[in-house]
Short mmCIF file of C-alpha atoms and ligand atoms in Angstrom, two decimals:
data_model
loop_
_atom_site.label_atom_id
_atom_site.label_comp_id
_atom_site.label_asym_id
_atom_site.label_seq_id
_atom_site.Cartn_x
_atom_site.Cartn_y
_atom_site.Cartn_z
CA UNK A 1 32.05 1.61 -22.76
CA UNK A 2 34.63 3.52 -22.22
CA UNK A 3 34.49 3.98 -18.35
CA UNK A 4 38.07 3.05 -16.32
CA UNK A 5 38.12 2.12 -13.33
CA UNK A 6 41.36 2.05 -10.72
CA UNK A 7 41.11 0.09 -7.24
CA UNK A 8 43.69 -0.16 -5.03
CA UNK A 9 46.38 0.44 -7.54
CA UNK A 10 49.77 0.47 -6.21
CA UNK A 11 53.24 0.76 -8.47
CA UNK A 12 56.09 -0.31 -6.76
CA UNK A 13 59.56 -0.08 -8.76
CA UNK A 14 62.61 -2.56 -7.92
CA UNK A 15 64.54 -1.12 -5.28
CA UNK A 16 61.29 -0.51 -3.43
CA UNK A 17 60.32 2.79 -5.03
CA UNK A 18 56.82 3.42 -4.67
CA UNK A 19 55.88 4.93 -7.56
CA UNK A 20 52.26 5.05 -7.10
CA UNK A 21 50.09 4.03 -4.02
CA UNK A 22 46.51 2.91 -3.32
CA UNK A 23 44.86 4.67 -6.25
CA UNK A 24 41.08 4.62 -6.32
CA UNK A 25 39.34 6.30 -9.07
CA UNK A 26 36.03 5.72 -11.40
CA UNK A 27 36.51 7.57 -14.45
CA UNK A 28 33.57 8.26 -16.10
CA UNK A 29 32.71 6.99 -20.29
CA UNK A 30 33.13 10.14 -21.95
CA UNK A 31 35.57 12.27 -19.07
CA UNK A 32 38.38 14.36 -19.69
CA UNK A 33 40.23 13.31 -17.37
CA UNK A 34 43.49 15.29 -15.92
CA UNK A 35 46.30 13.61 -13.91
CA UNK A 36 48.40 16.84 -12.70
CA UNK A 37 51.26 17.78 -10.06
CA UNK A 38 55.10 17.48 -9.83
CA UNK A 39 57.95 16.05 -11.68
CA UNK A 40 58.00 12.02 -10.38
CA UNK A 41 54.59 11.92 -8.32
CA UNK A 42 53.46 9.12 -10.38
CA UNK A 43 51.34 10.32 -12.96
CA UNK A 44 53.17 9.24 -15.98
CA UNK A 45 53.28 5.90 -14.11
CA UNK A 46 49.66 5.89 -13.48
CA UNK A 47 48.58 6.16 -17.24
CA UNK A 48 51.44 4.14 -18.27
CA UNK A 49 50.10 0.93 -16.26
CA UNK A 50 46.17 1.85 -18.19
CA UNK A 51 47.77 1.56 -21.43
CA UNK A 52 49.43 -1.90 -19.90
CA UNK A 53 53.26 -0.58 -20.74
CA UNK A 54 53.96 -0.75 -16.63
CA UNK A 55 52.89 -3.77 -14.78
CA UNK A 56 50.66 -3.31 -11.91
CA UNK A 57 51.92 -4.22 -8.16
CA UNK A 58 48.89 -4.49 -6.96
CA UNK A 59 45.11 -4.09 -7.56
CA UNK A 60 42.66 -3.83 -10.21
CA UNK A 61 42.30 -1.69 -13.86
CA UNK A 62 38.93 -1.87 -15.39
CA UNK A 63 38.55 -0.72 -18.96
CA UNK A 64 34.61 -1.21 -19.09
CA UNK A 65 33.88 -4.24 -17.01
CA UNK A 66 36.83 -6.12 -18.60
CA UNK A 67 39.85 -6.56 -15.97
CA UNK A 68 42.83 -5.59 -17.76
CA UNK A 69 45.32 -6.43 -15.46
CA UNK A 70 46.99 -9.23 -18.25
CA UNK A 71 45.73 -7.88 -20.93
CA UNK A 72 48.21 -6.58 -23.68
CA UNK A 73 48.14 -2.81 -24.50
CA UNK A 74 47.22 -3.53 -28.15
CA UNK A 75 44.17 -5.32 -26.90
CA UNK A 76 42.61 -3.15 -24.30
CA UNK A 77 41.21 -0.96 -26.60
CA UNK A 78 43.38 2.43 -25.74
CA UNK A 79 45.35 4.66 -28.17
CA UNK A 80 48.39 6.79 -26.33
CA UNK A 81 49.64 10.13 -27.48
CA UNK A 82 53.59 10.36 -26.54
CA UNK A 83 55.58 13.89 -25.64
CA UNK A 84 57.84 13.01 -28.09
CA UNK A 85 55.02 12.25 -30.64
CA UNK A 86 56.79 9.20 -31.61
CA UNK A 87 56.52 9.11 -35.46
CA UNK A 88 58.01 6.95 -37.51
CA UNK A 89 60.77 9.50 -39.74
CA UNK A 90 60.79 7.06 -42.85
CA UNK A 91 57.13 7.32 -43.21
CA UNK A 92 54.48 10.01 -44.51
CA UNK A 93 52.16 11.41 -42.65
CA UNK A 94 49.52 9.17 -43.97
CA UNK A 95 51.75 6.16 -43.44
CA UNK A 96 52.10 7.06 -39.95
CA UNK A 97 48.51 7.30 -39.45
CA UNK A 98 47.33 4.39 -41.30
CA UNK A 99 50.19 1.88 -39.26
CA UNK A 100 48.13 1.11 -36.70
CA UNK A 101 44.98 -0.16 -38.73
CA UNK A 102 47.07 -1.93 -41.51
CA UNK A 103 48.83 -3.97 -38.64
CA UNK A 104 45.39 -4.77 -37.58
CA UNK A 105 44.55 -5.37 -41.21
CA UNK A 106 42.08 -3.30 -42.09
CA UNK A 107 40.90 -2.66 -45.50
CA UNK A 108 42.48 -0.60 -47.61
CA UNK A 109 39.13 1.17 -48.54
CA UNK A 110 38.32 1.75 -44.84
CA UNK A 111 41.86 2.96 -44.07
CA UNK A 112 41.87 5.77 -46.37
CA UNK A 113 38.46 7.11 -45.45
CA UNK A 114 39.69 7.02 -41.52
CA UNK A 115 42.92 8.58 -42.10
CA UNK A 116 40.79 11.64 -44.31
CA UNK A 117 38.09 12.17 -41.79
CA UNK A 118 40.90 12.31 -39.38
CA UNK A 119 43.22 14.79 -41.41
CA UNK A 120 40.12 16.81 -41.59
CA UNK A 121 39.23 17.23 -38.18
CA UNK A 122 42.92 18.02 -37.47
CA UNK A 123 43.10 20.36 -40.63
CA UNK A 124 46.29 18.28 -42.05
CA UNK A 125 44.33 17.44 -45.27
CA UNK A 126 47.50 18.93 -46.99
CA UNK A 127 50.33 17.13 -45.06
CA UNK A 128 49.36 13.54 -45.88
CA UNK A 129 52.86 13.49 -48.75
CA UNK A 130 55.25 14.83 -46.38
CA UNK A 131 57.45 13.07 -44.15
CA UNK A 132 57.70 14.53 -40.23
CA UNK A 133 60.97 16.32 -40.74
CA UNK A 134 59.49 18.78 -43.35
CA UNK A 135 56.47 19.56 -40.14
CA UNK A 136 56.60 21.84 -37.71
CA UNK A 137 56.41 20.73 -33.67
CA UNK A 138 52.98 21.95 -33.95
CA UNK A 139 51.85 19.49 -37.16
CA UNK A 140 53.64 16.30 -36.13
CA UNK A 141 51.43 16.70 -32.58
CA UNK A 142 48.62 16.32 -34.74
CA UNK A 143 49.56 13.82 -36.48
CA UNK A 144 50.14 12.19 -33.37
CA UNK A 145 47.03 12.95 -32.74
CA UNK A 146 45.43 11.80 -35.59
CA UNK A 147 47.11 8.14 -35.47
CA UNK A 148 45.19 7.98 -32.42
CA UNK A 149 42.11 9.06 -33.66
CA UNK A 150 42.06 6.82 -36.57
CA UNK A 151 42.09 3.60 -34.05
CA UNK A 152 38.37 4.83 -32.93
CA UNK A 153 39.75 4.04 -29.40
CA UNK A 154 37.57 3.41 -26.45
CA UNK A 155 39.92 5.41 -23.93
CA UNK A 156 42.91 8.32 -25.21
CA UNK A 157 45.86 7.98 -23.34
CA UNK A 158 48.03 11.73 -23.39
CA UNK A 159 51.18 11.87 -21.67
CA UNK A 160 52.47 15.67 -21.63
CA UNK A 161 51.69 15.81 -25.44
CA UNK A 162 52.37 19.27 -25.02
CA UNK A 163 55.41 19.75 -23.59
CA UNK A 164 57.93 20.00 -26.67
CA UNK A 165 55.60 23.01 -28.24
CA UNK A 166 55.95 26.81 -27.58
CA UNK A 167 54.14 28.55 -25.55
CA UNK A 168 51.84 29.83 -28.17
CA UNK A 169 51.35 26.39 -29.50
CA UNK A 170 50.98 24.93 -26.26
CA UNK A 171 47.59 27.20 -26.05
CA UNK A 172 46.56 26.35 -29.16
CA UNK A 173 46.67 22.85 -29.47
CA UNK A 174 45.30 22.93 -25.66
CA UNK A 175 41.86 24.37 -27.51
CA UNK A 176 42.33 21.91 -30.37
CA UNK A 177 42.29 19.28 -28.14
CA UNK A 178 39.50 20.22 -25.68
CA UNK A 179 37.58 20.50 -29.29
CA UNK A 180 38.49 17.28 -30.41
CA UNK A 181 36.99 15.76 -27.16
CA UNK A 182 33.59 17.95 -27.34
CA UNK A 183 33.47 16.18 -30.46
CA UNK A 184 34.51 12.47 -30.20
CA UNK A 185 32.94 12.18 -26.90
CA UNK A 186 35.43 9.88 -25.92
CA UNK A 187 37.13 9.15 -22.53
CA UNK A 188 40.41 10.89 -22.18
CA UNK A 189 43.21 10.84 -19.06
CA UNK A 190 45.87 13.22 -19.90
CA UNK A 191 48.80 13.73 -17.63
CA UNK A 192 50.80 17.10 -17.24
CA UNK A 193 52.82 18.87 -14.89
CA UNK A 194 51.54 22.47 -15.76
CA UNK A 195 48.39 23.28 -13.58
CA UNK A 196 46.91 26.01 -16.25
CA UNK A 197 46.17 22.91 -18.51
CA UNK A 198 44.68 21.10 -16.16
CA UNK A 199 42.06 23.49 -15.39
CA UNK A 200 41.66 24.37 -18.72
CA UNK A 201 41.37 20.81 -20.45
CA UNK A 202 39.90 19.10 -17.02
CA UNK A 203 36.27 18.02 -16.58
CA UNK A 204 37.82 16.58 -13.46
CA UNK A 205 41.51 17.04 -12.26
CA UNK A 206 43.63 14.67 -10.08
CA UNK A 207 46.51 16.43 -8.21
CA UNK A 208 49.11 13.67 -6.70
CA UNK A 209 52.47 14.54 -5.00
CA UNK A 210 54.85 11.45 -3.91
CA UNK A 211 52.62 9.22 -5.44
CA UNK A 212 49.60 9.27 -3.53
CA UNK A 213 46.52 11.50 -4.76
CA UNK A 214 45.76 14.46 -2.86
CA UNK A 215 42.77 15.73 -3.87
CA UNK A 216 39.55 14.82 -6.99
CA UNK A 217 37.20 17.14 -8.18
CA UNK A 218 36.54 19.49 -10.73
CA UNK A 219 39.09 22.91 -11.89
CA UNK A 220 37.08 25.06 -9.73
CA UNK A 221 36.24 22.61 -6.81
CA UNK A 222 40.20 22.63 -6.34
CA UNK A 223 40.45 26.22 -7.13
CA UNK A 224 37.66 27.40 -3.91
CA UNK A 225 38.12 24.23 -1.64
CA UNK A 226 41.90 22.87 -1.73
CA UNK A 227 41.78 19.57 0.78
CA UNK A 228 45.51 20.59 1.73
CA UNK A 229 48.01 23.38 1.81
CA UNK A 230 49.84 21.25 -1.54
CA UNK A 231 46.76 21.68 -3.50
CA UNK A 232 46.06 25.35 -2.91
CA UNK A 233 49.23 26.41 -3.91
CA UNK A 234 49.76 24.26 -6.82
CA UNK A 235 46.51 25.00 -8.50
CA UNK A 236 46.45 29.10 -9.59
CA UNK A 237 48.78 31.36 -11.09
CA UNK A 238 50.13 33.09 -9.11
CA UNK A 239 49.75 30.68 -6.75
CA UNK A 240 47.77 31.05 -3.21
CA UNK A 241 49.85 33.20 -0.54
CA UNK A 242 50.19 31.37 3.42
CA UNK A 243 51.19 33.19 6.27
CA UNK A 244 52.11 30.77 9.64
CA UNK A 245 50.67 32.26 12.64
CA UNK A 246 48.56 31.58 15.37
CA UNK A 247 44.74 31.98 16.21
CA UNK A 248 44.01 33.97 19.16
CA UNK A 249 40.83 34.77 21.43
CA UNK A 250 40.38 38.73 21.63
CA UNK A 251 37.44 39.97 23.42
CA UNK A 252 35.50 36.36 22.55
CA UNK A 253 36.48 36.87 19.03
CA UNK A 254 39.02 34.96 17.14
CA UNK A 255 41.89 36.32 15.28
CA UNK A 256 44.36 35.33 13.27
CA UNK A 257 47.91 37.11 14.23
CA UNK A 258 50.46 36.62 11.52
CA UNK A 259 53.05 38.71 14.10
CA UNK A 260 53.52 41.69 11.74
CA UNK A 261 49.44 41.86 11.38
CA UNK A 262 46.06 40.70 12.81
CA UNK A 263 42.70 40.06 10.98
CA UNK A 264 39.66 39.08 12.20
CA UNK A 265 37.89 35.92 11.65
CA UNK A 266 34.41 35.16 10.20
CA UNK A 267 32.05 34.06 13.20
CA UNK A 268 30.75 31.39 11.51
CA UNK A 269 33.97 29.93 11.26
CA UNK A 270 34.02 29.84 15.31
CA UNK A 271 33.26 26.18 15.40
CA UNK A 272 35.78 24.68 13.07
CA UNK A 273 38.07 27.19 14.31
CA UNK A 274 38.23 26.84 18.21
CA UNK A 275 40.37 23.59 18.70
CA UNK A 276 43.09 25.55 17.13
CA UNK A 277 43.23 28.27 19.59
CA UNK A 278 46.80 29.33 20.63
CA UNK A 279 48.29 26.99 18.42
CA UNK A 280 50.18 28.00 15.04
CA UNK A 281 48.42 27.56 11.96
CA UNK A 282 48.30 28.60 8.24
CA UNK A 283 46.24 31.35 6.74
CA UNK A 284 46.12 30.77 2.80
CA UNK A 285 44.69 33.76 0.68
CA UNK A 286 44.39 33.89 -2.69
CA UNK A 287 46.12 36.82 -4.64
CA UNK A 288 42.81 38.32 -5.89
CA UNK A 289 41.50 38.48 -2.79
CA UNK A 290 44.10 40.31 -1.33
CA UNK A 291 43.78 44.37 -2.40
CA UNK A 292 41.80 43.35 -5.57
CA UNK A 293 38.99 45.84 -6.66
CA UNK A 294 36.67 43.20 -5.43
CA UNK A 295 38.55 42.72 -1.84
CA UNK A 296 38.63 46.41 -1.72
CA UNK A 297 35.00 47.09 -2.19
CA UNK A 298 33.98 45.14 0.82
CA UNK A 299 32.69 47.90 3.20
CA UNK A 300 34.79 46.93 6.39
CA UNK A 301 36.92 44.65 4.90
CA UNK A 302 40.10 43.98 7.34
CA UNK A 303 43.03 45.62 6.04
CA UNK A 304 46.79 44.80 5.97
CA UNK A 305 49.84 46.53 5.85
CA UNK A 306 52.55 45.77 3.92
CA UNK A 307 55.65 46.65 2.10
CA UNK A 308 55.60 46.46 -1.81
CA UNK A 309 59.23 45.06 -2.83
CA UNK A 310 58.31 44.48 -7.16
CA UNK A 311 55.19 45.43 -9.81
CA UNK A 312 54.57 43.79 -12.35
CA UNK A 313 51.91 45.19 -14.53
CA UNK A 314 49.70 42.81 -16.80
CA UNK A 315 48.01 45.42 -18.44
CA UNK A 316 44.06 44.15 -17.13
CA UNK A 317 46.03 44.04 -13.79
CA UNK A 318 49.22 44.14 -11.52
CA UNK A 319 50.94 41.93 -9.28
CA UNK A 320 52.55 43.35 -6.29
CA UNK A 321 55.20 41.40 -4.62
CA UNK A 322 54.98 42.75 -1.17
CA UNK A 323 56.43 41.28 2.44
CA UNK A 324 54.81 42.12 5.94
CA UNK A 325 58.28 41.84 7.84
CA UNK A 326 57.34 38.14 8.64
CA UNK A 327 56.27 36.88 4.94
CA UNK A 328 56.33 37.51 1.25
CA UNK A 329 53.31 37.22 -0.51
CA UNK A 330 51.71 38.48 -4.02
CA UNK A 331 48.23 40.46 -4.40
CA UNK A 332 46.65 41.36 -7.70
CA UNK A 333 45.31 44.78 -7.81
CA UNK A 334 44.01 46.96 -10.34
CA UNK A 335 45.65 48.04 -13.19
CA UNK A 336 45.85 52.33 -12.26
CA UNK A 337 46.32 51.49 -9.05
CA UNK A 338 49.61 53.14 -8.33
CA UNK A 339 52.66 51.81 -5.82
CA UNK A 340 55.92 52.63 -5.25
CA UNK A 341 58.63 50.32 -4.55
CA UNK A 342 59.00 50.39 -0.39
CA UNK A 343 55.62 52.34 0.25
CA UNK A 344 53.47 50.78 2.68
CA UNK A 345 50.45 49.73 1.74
CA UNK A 346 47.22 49.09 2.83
CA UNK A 347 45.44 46.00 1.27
CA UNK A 348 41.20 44.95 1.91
CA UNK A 349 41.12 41.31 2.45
CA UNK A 350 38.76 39.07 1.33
CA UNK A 351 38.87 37.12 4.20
CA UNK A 352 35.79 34.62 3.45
CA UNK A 353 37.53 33.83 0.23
CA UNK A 354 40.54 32.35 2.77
CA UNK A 355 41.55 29.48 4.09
CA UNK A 356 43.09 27.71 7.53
CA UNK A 357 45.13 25.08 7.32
CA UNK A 358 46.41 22.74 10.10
CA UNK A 359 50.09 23.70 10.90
CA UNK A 360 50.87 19.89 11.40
CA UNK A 361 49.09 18.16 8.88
CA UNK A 362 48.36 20.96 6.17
CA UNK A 363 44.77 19.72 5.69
CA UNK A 364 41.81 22.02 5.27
CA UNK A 365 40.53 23.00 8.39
CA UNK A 366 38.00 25.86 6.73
P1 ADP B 401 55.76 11.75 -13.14
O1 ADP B 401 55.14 11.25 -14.39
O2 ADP B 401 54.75 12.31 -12.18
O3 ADP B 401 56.88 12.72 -13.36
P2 ADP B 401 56.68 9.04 -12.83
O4 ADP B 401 55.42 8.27 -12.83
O5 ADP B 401 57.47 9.06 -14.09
O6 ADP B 401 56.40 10.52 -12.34
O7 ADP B 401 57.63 8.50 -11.68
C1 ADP B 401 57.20 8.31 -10.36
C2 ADP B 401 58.34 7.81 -9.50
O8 ADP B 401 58.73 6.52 -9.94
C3 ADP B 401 59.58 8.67 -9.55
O9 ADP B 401 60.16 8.68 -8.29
C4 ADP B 401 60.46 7.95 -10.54
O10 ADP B 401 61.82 8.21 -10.28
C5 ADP B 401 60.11 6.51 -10.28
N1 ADP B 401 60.28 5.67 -11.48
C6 ADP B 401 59.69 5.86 -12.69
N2 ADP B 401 60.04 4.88 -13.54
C7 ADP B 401 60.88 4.05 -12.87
C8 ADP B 401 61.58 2.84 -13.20
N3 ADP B 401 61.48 2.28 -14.40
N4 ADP B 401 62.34 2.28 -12.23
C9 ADP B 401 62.43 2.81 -10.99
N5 ADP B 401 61.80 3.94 -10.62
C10 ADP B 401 61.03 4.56 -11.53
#
C-alpha cells in the first residue's frame, strides 16, 4: 500500500530553525501528490524526511501502516528523483538504471527485462550504450526517471526534477510524467516552486510558506476558494489582483471603496460581510474577471475606471497593466480589444468571482 501518512511532523534545524511545523496530511495509495510555494518553506525538507535522508523532530511518517520514523531510506520502500538527476558519469545508461537492483541483488535475467520495460516506457530504448555526458538535460531526466521506475517503488519521491530543463522541456517532461503516473498508478509527492506545475501535475496540491501549510485541496479548489490572501496570489498566472480598502454601508447596501473606486457587493454576501463594516479590508479579483469578455457580458456588471500603464498581447488575449491612482493591478481582456497607453478605461467586474480577505489576518472571509 502505498498510502503516507504525516502527523504532527515538525523539522527543526540546529540553531532552532524551524524548517517545517505540525504537518498533518493522509496521502492517498495511488495520489499525485504536489508540495508547492517559495524558496525555503520547507518542502524540500518535507519529502526529504519521507525518503528518511532528514531526521524527524517530532511526530509520525507512515508509509502504509509501517512507522518509518527509524527506518533506513533503502528500506522504506521509496525511490527519489533528484534536480540534479544524480547519475553516476562512469556508467551507461543501463548501468545507471540497473544499480539499484544489482545492489539489492537481483537476477541478472530479471534486471534486464526491468531496465527494457522501463527504457520503453521512457522511449530511451536507444540510449542504454551511452554514458550521461553524450545525453541531453532532457534524456538524463529520464533516465533518472527510469532508475526509479525500475525499483517498482511503493511511493516516488520528486524533488524539482524539473528545474535544470528549458522551458520547452520543462512542459514536456511535465506531460511525460503525469503519463507515467496514469500508468503506474503509483503514489507520487513531488515538490516544486513553480505553481503552473502544480496545477498541472496535482491531483491534490499543498501550498506552505515559512514552513507551515497553508492550504490542501485540489488545482481548482485553490484556484476558486484560496483560504488566505498567500494562496490566491501564488496560485494563477498572472496572479490574483488585491486592492486594500474599506467596506462601507450606503443606503443599507454594502460597498467596497478602494478610494479611487466603489463597487457594490453581492447581497448574499451581507452576512459574512457585516462584522467588517468600516474597517479596511482586501478585495482580491482575479485577472479574468476583471474586463474579460466574460466579466463584460454581465448585464449590470459594476464597472471600474482605470488607467492602462502596459499591453501585452498573447495573441488568444491581452494583459493590461493598469493602476486606479491607489493600486496597480492586471486584467485580461480580449484579444481586438484596443487600449492606448494612459486612456482610461472602463472595466465589468466579475464581482461574484471575488474575494474579501481580512486586512489583519489575510484569511478568507468570502
Ligand atoms: P524549500 O525546499 O521549500 O526551498 P527547504 O526545505 O530546503 O525549503 O528549507 C526550509 C528551511 O530550512 C529554510 O529556511 C532553510 O534555510 C532551512 N534549512 C534547510 N536545510 C537546513 C540545514 N541542513 N540546516 C539548517 N537549516 C536548514
Amino acid at each position: 500500500m502505498g498510502k503516507v501518512t504525516l502527523e504532527s511532523v515538525y523539522k527543526i534545524y540546529p540553531g532552532n530553525v524551524e524548517a517545517v511545523r505540525d504537518f498533518n496530511l493522509e496521502i492517498n495509495d495511488g495520489e499525485f501528490l504536489v508540495l508547492v510555494g517559495p524558496s525555503g518553506c520547507g518542502k524540500s525538507t518535507t519529502l526529504r524526511m519521507v525518503a528518511g535522508l532528514e531526521e524527524i523532530t517530532r511526530g509520525t511518517i507512515k508509509i502504509g501502516e509501517r512507522i518509518v520514523n527509524n527506518v533506513a531510506p533503502k528500506d522504506r520502500d521509496i525511490a527519489m528523483v533528484f534536480q540534479n538527476y544524480a547519475l553516476y558519469p562512469h556508467l551507461t545508461v543501463y548501468d545507471n538504471m540497473a544499480f539499484g537492483l544489482k545492489l539489492r541483488k537481483y537476477p541478472k535475467d530479471e534486471i534486464a527485462q526491468r531496465v527494457k520495460e522501463a527504457a520503453d516506457i521512457l522511449g530511451i530504448g536507444e540510449l542504454l550504450q551511452r554514458r550521461p555526458k553524450a545525453l541531453s538535460g532532457g534524456q538524463r531526466q529520464r533516465v533518472a526517471v527510469g532508475r526509479a521506475i525500475v525499483r517498482k517503488p511503493e511511493v516516488f519521491l520528486f524533488d524539482e526534477p524539473l528545474s535544470n530543463l528549458d522551458a520547452k522541456m520543462r512542459v514536456q517532461m511535465r506531460v511525460e510524467i503525469s503519463r507515467l503516473h496514469n500508468r503506474l498508478e503509483t503514489t507520487m509527492i513531488y515538490v516544486t516552486h513553480d505553481q503552473t506545475e502544480a496545477m498541472t501535475m496535482g491531483d491534490r496540491i499543498v501550498v506552505m510558506k515559512d514552513g507551515i501549510v497553508q492550504q490542501v485541496d485540489t488545482p481548482i479548489g485553490l484556484y476558486d476558494n484560496p483560504a488566505n490572501k498567500f494562496v490566491g496570489g501564488f496560485i494563477g498566472t498572472p496572479p490574483m489582483n488585491f486592492f486594500n480598502g474599506q467596506l462601507v454601508m450606503i443606503n443599507s447596501g454594502l460597498v467596497f471603496d478602494e478610494g479611487s473606486f466603489k463597487v457594490p457587493v453581492p447581497g448574499e454576501w451581507k452576512n459574512a460581510l457585516n462584522p467588517h463594516v468600516g474597517k479596511a479590508i482586501i478585495w482580491g479579483v482575479r485577472p479574468e474577471d476583471l474586463g474579460s469578455p466574460a466579466a463584460e457580458q454581465i448585464e449590470d456588471a459594476p464597472r471600474i475606471t482605470a488607467t492602462v500603464d502596459v499591453m501585452e498581447p498573447m495573441g488568444s488575449e491581452t494583459f493590461v497593466y493598469m493602476n486606479t491612482g491607489e493600486h496597480s493591478f492586471i486584467s485580461r481582456v480580449d484579444a481586438h480589444r484596443i487600449f492606448q497607453v494612459g486612456e482610461e478605461a472602463q472595466l465589468a467586474v466579475f464581482v461574484r468571482k471575488s474575494h474579501f480577505f481580512d486586512a489583519q489576518s489575510e484569511s478568507l472571509i468570502v
